[in-house]
Short mmCIF file of C-alpha atoms and ligand atoms in Angstrom, two decimals:
data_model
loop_
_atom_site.label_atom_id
_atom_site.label_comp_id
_atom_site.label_asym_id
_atom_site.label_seq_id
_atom_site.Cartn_x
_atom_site.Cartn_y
_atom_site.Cartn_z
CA UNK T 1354 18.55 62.57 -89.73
CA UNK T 1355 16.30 59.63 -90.65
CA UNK T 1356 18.14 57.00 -88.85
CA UNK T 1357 17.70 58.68 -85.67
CA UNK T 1358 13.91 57.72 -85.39
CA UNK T 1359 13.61 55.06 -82.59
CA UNK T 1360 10.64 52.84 -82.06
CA UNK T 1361 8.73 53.30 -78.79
CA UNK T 1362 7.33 49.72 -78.85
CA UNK T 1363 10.94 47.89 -79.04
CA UNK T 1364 13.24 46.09 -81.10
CA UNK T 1365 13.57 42.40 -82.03
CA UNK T 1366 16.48 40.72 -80.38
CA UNK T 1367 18.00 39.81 -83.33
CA UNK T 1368 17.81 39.31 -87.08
CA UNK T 1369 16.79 35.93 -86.49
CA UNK T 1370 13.77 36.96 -84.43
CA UNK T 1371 12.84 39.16 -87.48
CA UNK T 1372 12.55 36.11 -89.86
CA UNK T 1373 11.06 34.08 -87.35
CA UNK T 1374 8.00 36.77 -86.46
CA UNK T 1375 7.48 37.91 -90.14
CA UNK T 1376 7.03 33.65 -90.78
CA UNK T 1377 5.16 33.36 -88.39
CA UNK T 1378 3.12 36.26 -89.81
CA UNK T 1379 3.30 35.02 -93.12
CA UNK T 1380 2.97 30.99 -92.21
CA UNK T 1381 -0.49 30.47 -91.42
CA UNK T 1382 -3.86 29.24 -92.60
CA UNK T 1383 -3.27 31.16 -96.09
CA UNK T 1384 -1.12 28.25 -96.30
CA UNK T 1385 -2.73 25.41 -94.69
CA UNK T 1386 -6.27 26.22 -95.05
CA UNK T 1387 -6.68 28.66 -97.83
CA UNK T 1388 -3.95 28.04 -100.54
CA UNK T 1389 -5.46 24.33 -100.65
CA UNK T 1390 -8.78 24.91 -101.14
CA UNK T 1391 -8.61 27.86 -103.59
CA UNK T 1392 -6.21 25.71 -105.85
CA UNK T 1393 -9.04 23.19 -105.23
CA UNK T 1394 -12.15 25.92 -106.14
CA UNK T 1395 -9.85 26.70 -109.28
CA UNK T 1396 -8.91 23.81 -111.06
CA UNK T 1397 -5.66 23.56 -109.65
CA UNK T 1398 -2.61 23.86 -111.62
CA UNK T 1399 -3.58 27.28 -113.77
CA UNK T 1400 -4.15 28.84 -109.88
CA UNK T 1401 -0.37 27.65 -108.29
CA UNK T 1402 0.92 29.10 -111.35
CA UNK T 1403 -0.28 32.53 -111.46
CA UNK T 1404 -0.03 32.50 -107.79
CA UNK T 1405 3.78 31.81 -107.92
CA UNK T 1406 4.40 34.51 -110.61
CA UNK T 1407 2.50 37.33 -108.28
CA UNK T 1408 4.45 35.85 -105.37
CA UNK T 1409 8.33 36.94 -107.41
CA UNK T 1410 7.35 39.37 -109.71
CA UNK T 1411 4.85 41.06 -107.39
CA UNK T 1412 4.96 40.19 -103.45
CA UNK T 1413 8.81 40.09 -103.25
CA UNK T 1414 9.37 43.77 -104.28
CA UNK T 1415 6.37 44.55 -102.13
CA UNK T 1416 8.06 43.11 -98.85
CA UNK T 1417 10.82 44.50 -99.27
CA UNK T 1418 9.47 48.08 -99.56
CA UNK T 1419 7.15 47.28 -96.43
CA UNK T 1420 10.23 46.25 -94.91
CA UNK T 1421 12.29 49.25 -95.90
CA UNK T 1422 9.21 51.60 -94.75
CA UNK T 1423 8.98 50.28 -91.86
CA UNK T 1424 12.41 50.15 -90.42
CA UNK T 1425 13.02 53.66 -91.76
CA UNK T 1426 9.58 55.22 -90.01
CA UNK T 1427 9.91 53.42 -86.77
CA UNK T 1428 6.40 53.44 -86.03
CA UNK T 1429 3.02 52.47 -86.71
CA UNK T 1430 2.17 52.11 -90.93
CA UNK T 1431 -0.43 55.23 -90.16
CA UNK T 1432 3.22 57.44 -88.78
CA UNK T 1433 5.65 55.47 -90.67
CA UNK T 1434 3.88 56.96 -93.90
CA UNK T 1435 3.26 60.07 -92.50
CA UNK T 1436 6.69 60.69 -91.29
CA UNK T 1437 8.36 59.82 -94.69
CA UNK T 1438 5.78 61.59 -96.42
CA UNK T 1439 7.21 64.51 -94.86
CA UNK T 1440 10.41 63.81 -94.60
CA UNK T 1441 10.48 63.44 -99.04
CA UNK T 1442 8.04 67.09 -98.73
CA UNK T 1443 5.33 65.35 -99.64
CA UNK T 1444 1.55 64.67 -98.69
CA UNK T 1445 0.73 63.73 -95.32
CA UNK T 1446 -2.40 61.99 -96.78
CA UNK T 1447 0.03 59.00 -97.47
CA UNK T 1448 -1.02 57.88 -94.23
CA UNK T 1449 -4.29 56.50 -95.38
CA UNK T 1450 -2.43 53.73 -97.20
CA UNK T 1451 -2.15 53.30 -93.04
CA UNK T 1452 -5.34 53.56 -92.24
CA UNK T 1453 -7.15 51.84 -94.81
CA UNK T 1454 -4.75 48.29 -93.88
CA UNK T 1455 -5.57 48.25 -90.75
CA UNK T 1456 -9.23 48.29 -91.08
CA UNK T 1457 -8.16 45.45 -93.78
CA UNK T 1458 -6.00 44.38 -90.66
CA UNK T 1459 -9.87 44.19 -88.30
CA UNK T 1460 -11.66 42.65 -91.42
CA UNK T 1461 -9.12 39.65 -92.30
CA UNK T 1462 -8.91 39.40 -88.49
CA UNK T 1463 -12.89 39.15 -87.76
CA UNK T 1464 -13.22 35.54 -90.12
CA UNK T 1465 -9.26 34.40 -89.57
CA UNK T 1466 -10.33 34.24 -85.65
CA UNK T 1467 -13.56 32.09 -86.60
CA UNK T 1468 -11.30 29.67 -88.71
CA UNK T 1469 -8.67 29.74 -86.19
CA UNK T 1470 -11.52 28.71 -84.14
CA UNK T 1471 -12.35 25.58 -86.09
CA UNK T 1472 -8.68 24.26 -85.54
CA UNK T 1473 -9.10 24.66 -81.69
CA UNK T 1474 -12.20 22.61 -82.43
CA UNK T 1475 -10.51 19.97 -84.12
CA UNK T 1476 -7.66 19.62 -81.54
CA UNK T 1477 -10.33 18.90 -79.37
CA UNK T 1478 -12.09 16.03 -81.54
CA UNK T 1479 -8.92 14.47 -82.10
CA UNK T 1480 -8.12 14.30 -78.34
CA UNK T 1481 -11.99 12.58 -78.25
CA UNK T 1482 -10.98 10.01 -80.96
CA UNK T 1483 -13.36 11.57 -83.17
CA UNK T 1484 -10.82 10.41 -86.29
CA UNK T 1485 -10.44 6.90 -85.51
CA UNK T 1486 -11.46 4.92 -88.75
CA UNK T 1487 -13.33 7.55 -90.04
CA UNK T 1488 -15.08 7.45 -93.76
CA UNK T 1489 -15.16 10.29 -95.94
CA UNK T 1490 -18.97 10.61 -95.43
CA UNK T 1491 -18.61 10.75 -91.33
CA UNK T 1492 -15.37 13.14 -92.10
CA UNK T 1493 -17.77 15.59 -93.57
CA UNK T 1494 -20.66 14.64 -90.88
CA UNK T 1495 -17.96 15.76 -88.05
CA UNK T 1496 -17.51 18.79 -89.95
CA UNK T 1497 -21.10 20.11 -90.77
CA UNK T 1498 -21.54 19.31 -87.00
CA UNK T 1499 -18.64 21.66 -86.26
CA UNK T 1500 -20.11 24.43 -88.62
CA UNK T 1501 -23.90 24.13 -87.83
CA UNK T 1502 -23.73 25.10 -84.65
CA UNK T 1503 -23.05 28.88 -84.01
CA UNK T 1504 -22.28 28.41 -80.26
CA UNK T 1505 -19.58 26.13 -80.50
CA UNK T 1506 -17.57 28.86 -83.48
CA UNK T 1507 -18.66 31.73 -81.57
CA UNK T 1508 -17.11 30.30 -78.30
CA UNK T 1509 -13.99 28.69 -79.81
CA UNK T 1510 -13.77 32.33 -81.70
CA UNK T 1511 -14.15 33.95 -78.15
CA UNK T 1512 -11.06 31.95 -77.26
CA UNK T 1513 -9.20 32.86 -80.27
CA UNK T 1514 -9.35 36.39 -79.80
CA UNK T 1515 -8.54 36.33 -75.89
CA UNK T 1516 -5.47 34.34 -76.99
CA UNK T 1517 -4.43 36.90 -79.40
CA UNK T 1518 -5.44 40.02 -77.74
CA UNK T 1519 -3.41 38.74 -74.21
CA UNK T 1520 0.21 38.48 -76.49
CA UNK T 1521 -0.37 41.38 -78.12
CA UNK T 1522 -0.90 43.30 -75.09
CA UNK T 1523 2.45 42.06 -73.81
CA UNK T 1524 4.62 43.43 -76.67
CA UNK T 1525 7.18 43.10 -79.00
CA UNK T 1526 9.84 40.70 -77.11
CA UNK T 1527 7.84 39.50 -74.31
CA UNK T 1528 4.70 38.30 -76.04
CA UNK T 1529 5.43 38.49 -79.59
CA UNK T 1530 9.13 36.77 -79.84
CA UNK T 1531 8.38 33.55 -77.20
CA UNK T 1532 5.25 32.91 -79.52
CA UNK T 1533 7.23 32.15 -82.62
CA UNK T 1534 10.54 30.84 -81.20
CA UNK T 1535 9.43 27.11 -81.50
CA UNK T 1536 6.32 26.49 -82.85
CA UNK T 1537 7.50 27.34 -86.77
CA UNK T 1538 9.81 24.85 -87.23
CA UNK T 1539 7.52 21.78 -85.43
CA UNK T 1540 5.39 22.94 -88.00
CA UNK T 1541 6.89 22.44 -90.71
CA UNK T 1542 8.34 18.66 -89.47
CA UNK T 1543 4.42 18.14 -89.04
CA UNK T 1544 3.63 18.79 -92.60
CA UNK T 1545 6.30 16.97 -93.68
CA UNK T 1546 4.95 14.16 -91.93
CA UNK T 1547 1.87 14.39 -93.53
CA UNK T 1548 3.62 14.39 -97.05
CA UNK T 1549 5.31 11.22 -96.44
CA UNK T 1550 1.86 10.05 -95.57
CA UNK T 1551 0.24 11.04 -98.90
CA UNK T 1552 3.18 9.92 -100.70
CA UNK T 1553 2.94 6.22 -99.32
CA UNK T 1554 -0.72 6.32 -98.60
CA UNK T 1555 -2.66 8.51 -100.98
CA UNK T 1556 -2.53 9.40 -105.21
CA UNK T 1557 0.49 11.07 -104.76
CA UNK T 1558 1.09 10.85 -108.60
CA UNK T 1559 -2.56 12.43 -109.03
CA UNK T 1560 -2.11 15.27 -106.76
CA UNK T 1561 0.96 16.33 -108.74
CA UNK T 1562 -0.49 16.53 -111.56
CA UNK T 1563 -3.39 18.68 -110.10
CA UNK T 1564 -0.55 21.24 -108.53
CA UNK T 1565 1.85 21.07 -111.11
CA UNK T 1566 -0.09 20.86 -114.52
CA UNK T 1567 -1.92 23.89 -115.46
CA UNK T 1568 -4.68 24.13 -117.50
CA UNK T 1569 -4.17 27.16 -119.14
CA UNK T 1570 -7.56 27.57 -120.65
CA UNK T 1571 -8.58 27.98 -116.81
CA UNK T 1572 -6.68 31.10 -116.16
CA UNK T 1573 -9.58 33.62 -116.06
CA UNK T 1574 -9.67 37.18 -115.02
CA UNK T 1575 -11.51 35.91 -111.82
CA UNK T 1576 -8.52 33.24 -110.85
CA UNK T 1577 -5.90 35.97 -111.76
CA UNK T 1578 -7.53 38.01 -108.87
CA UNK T 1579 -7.50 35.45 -106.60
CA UNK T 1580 -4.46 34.61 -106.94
CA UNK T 1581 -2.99 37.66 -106.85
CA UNK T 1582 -5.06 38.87 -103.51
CA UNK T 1583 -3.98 35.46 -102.18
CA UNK T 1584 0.01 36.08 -102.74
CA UNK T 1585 -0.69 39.20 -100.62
CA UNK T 1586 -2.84 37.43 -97.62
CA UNK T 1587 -0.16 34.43 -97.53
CA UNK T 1588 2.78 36.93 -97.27
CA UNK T 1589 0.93 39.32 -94.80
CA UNK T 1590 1.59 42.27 -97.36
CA UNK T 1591 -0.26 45.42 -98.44
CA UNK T 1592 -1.80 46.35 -94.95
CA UNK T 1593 0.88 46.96 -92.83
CA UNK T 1594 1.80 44.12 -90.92
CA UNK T 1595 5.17 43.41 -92.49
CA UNK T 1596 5.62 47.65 -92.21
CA UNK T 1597 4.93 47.26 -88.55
CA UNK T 1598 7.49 43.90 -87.68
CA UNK T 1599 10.23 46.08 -90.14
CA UNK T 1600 9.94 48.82 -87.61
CA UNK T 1601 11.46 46.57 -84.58
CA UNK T 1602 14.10 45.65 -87.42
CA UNK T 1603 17.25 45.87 -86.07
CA UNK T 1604 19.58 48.36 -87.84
CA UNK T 1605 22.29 46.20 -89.18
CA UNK T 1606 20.58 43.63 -90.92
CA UNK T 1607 19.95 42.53 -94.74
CA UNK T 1608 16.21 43.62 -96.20
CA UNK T 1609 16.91 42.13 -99.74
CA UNK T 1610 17.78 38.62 -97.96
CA UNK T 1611 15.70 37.82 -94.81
CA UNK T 1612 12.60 38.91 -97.41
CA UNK T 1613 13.45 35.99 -99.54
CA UNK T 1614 14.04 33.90 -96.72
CA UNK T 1615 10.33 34.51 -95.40
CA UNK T 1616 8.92 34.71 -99.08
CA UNK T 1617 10.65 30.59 -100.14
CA UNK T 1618 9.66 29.42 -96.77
CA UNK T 1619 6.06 30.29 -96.56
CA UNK T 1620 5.63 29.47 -100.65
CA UNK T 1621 7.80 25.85 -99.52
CA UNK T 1622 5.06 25.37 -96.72
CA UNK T 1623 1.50 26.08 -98.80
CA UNK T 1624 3.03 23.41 -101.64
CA UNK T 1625 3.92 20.73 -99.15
CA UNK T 1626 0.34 21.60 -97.69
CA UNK T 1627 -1.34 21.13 -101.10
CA UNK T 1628 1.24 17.55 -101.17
CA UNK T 1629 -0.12 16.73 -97.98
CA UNK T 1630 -3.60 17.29 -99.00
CA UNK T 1631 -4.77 16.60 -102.50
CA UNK T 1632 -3.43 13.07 -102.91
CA UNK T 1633 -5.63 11.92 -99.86
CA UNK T 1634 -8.32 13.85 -101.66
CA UNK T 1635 -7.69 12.13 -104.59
CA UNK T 1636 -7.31 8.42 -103.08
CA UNK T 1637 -10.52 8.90 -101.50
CA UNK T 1638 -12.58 10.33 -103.99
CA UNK T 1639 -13.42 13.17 -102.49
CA UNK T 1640 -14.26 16.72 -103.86
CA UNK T 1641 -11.28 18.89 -105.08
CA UNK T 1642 -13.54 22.12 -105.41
CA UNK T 1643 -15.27 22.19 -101.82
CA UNK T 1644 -14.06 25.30 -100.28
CA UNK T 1645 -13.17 26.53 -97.39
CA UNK T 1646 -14.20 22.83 -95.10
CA UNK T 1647 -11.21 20.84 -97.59
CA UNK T 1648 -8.85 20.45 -94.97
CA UNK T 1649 -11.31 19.49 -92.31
CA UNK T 1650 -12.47 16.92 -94.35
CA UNK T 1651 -9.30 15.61 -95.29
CA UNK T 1652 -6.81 15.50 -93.68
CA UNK T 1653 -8.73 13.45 -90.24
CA UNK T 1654 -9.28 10.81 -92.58
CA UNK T 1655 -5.50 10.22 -92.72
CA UNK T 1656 -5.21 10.72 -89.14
CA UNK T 1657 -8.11 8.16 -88.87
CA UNK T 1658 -6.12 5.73 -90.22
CA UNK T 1659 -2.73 5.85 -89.56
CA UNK T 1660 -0.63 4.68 -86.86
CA UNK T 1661 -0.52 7.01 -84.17
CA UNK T 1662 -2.90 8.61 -86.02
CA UNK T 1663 -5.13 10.21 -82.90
CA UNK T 1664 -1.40 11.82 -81.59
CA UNK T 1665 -0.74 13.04 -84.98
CA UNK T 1666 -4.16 15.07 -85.91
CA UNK T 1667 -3.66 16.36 -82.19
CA UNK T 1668 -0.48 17.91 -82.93
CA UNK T 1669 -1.26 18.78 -86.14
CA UNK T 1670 -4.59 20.83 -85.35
CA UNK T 1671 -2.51 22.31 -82.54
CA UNK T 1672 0.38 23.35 -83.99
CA UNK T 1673 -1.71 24.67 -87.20
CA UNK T 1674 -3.20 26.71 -84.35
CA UNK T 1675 0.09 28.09 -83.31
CA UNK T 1676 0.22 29.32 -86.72
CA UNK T 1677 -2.55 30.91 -87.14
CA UNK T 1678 -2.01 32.79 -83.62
CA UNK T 1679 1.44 34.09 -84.71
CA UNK T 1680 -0.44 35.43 -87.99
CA UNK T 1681 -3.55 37.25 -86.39
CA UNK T 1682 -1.19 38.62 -83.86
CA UNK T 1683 0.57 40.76 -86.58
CA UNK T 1684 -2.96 41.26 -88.14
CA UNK T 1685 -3.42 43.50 -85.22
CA UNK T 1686 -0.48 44.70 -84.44
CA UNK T 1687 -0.46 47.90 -86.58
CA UNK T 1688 -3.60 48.57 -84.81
CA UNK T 1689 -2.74 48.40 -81.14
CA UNK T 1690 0.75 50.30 -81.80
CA UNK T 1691 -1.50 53.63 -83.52
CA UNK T 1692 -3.70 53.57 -81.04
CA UNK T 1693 -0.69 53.67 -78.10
CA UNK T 1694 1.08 56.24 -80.30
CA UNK T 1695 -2.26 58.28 -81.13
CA UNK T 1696 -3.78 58.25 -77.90
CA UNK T 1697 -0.95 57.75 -75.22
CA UNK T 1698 -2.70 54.86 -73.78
CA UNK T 1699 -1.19 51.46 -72.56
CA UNK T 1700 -0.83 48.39 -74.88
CA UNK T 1701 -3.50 47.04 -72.68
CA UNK T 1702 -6.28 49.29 -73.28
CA UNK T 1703 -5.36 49.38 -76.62
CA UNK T 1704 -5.54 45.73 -77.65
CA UNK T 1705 -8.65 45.44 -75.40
CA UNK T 1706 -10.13 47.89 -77.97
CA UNK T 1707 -9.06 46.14 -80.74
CA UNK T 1708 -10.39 42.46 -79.56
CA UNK T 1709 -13.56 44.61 -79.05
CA UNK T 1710 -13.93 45.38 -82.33
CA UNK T 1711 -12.56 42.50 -83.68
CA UNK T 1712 -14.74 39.71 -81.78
CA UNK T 1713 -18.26 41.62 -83.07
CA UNK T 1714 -17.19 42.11 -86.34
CA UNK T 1715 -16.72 38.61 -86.57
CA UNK T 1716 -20.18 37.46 -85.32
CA UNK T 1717 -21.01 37.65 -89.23
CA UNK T 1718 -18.46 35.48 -90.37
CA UNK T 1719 -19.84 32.94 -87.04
CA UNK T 1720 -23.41 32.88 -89.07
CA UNK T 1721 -22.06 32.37 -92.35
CA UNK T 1722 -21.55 29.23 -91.95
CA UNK T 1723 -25.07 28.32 -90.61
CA UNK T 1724 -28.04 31.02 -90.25
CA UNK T 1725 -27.15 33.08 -92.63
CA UNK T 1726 -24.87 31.58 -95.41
CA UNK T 1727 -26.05 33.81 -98.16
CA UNK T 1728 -27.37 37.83 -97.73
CA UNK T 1729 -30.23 37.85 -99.81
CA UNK T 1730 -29.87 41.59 -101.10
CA UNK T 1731 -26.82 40.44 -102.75
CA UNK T 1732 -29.37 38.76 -105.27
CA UNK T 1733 -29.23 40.74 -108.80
CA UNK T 1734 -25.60 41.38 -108.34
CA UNK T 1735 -22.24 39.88 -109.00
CA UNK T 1736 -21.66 38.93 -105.52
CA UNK T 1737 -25.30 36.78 -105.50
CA UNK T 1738 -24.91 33.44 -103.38
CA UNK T 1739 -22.47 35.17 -101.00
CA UNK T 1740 -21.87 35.33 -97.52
CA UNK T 1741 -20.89 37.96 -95.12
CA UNK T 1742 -17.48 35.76 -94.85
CA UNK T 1743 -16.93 35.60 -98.74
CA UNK T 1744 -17.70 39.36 -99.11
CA UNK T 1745 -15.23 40.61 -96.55
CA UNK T 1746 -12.60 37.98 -97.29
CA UNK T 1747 -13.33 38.65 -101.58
CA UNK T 1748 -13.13 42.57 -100.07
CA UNK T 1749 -9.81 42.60 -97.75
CA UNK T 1750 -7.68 39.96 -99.44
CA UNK T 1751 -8.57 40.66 -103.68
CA UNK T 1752 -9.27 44.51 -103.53
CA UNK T 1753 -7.68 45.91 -100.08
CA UNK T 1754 -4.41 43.93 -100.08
CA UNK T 1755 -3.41 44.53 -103.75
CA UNK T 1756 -4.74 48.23 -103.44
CA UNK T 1757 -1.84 49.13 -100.28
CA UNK T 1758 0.54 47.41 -101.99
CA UNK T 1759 0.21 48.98 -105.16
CA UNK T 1760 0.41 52.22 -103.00
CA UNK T 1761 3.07 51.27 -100.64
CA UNK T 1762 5.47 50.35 -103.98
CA UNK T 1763 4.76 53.55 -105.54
CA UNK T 1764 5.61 55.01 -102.59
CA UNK T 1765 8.84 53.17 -101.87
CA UNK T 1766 9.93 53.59 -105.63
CA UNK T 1767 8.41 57.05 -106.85
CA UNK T 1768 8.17 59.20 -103.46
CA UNK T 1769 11.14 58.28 -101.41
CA UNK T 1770 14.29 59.43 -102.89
CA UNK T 1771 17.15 57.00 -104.44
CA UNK T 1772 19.19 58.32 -101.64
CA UNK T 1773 17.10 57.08 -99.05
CA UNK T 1774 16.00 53.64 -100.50
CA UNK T 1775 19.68 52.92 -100.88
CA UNK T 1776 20.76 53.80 -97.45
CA UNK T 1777 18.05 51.91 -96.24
CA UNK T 1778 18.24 48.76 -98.07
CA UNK T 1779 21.87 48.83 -97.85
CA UNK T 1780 22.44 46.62 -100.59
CA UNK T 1781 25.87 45.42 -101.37
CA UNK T 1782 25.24 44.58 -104.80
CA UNK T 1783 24.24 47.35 -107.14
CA UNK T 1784 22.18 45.57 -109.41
CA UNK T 1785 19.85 43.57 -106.97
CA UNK T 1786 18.84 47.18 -105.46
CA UNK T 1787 18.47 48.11 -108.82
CA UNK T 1788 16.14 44.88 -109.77
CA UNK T 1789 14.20 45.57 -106.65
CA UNK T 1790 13.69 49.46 -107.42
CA UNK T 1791 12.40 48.24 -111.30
CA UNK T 1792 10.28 45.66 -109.86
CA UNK T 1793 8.88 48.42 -107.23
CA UNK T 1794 8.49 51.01 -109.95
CA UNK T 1795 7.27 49.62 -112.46
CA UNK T 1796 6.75 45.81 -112.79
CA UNK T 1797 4.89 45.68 -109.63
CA UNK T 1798 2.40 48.28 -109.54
CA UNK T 1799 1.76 47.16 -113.44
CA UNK T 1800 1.06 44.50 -112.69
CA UNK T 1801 -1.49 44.60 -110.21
CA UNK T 1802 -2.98 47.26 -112.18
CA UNK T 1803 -3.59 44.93 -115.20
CA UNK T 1804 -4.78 42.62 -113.10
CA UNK T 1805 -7.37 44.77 -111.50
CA UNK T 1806 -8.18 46.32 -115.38
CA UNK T 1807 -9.03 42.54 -116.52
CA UNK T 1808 -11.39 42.02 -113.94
CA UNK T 1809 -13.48 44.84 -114.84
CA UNK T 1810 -13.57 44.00 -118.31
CA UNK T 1811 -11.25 46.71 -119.34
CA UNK T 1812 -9.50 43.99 -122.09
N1 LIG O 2942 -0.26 35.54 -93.92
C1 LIG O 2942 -1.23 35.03 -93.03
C2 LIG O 2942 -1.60 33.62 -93.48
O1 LIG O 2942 -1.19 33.15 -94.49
C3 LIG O 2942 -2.45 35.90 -92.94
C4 LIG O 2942 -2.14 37.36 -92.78
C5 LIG O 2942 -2.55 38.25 -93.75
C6 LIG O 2942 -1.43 37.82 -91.69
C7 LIG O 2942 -2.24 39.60 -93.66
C8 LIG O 2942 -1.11 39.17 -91.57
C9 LIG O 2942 -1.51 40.04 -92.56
O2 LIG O 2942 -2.34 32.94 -92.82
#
């Protein structure tokens, strides 16, 4: 009975197209951008390591019951829950776990377009020469330039979301599949590049040792949060995006395996990122800990002064770009799809709503950055000193994310019948479905519970 659900919005063409749309989900600046400077903000070593545990023990069980979900509802994470819901006799409210990712889906979208924003920016300085020779103190001048001036993000943000909104509208294989098809692997030649370049140019030895040797003393409740919300942004879990691109799944192939293909390559491309990165830092005595602008200011310095170096941060910026459009696409994917199954109305319309939303929403994450880079009635509480941008992002990624995942394993494990998981996953070996329903029953959700439990002081 539950095979026969069909998906009104398409199929991929292939199981290849799968992997290649959930990494270019997953691939993206959580990888480039983010993983680098939070490992920077927190100390390094103590971060990577708690990050790579919640990526196993936590994100892989988690994809794979998105995944499952998904292919088994055939619809939109707000339907797919409420369709298996009832199809197990159980609550219809399930679908809020649907609802409440994709208004993380609008919120992670809102600041993702402004960053995406800066990297159109860049490709644009490098094609001016901007990185020829450059110091670390005029690195940092081009970027405070960038930043200062709300126009210029709210304009390059403008872009962003046309971009994104015009291939969603276009669907599944048309828009979504041509998107993905090349620019992932020239990606990941591109970062290799820019290893080789720290290897032979920066302190390579130096940013090993920041990646690679924890500092255990550092693991605080506060980093285990982060890390954990950041193993769900950099996988695209816990708000439906991986649900949604597991819905155009075809049939026949492997859950277990194409997960771990998508989880190893996107954890493979956020450590060559932080190889790439850290030993220019390092060589150049720059900051470790300066948030979100440590890639801006880095990496042109390299490009500044290597060979080729103009063509190089040109194609970098623009295929880190690419990458960050194949990620907000499925950001609003789960979005656009409810709305068309909701309302009956055309992809168009929908996604027009959607940019809408998106684009004014993320006005606040434009002034972050210059007018209003702290809200002052956050004074007196925790979240003093923050901006609109750190609240939503410290909102979506460490409370949202974790939240719908906990909900969406406890739902794949404790809800949906053994009969159903195993016909879905279609697992040949016994005991991996049975390590992925222990992981999704227990491990998982336990997990992120402690986690949450230490951060408000429980222990
Ligand atoms: N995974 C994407 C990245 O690392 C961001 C993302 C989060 C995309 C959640 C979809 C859903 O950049």
């Amino acid at each position: 009975m539950s095979n026969s659900r069909v998906s009104i919005h398409g199929y991929w063409s292939s199981r290849l197209m799968f992997i290649l749309a959930a990494a270019g989900s997953a691939v993206g600046l959580g990888n480039v951008w983010k993983f680098p400077y939070m490992a920077g903000d927190s100390g390094g070593g103590a971060f990577v390591l708690v990050y790579l545990v919640c990526i196993a023990l936590l994100g892989l069980p988690v994809m794979v019951s998105e995944v499952l979900l998904g292919r088994r509802g055939r619809s939109s994470p707000v339907n797919t829950m409420r369709a298996l819901a009832e199809e197990e006799n159980r609550s219809t409210s399930w679908s809020l776990v649907g609802f409440m990712g994709m208004l993380a889906g609008f919120m992670i979208l809102s600041y993702y377009s402004v960053i995406a924003g800066w990297t159109l920016a860049y490709v644009l300085e490098a094609a001016q020469g901007s990185f020829t020779g450059l110091t670390g103190e005029k690195s940092g001048e081009v970027f405070s330039r960038l930043v200062s001036n709300p126009w210029r993000l709210l304009f390059w943000h403008t872009v962003f979301i046309v971009l994104t909104m015009a291939v969603v509208a276009r669907g599944v294989r048309k828009g979504l599949e041509n998107a993905v098809r090349f620019l992932m692997p020239a990606l990941f030649v591109l970062i290799l590049v820019m290893v080789v370049y720290a290897l032979v140019h920066g302190d390579f030895l130096a940013g090993l040792k920041f990646l690679f040797n924890p500092d255990f003393s550092r693991i605080t409740p506060e980093v285990a949060l982060k890390a954990l919300g950041h193993a769900f942004f950099t996988l695209s879990l816990g708000m439906g995006a991986i649900m949604m691109y597991g819905s155009y799944l075809p049939r026949n192939a492997s859950i277990g395996s194409t997960s771990v293909q998508v989880a190893l390559a996107d954890t493979g491309i956020a450590i060559l990122a932080g190889l790439a990165i850290f030993p220019i830092v390092f060589a150049n005595n720059l900051e470790s800990g300066q948030g979100p602008g440590l890639i801006f200011n880095t990496l042109p310095l390299a490009f500044g002064n290597m060979p080729g170096g103009m063509f190089f941060g040109l194609l970098f910026f623009t295929l880190l770009f690419f990458a960050a459009w194949t990620s907000a696409i499925s950001l609003i994917e789960p979005a656009v799809a409810w709305l068309v199954e909701r309302f009956s109305i055309s992809r168009v319309s929908s996604a027009l709503a959607c940019g809408l939303v998106t684009w004014t929403v993320g006005l606040g994450t434009v002034f972050s950055f210059n007018h209003w880079t702290r809200i002052g009635w956050l004074d007196g509480t925790p979240f003093e000193g923050k901006s609109f941008f750190d609240l939503l992002d410290h909102l979506a990624v460490n409370i949202m994310l974790p939240l719908g995942g906990i909900l969406i394993c406890l739902f794949a494990g404790w809800v949906m019948s053994e009969n159903s998981s195993r016909d879905e996953l279609g697992m040949k070996h016994p005991f991996v479905y049975g390590l992925w329903r222990m992981l999704a029953r227990y491990v998982a959700p336990a997990g992120m519970i402690l986690v949450f439990l230490h951060v408000l002081g429980v222990f």
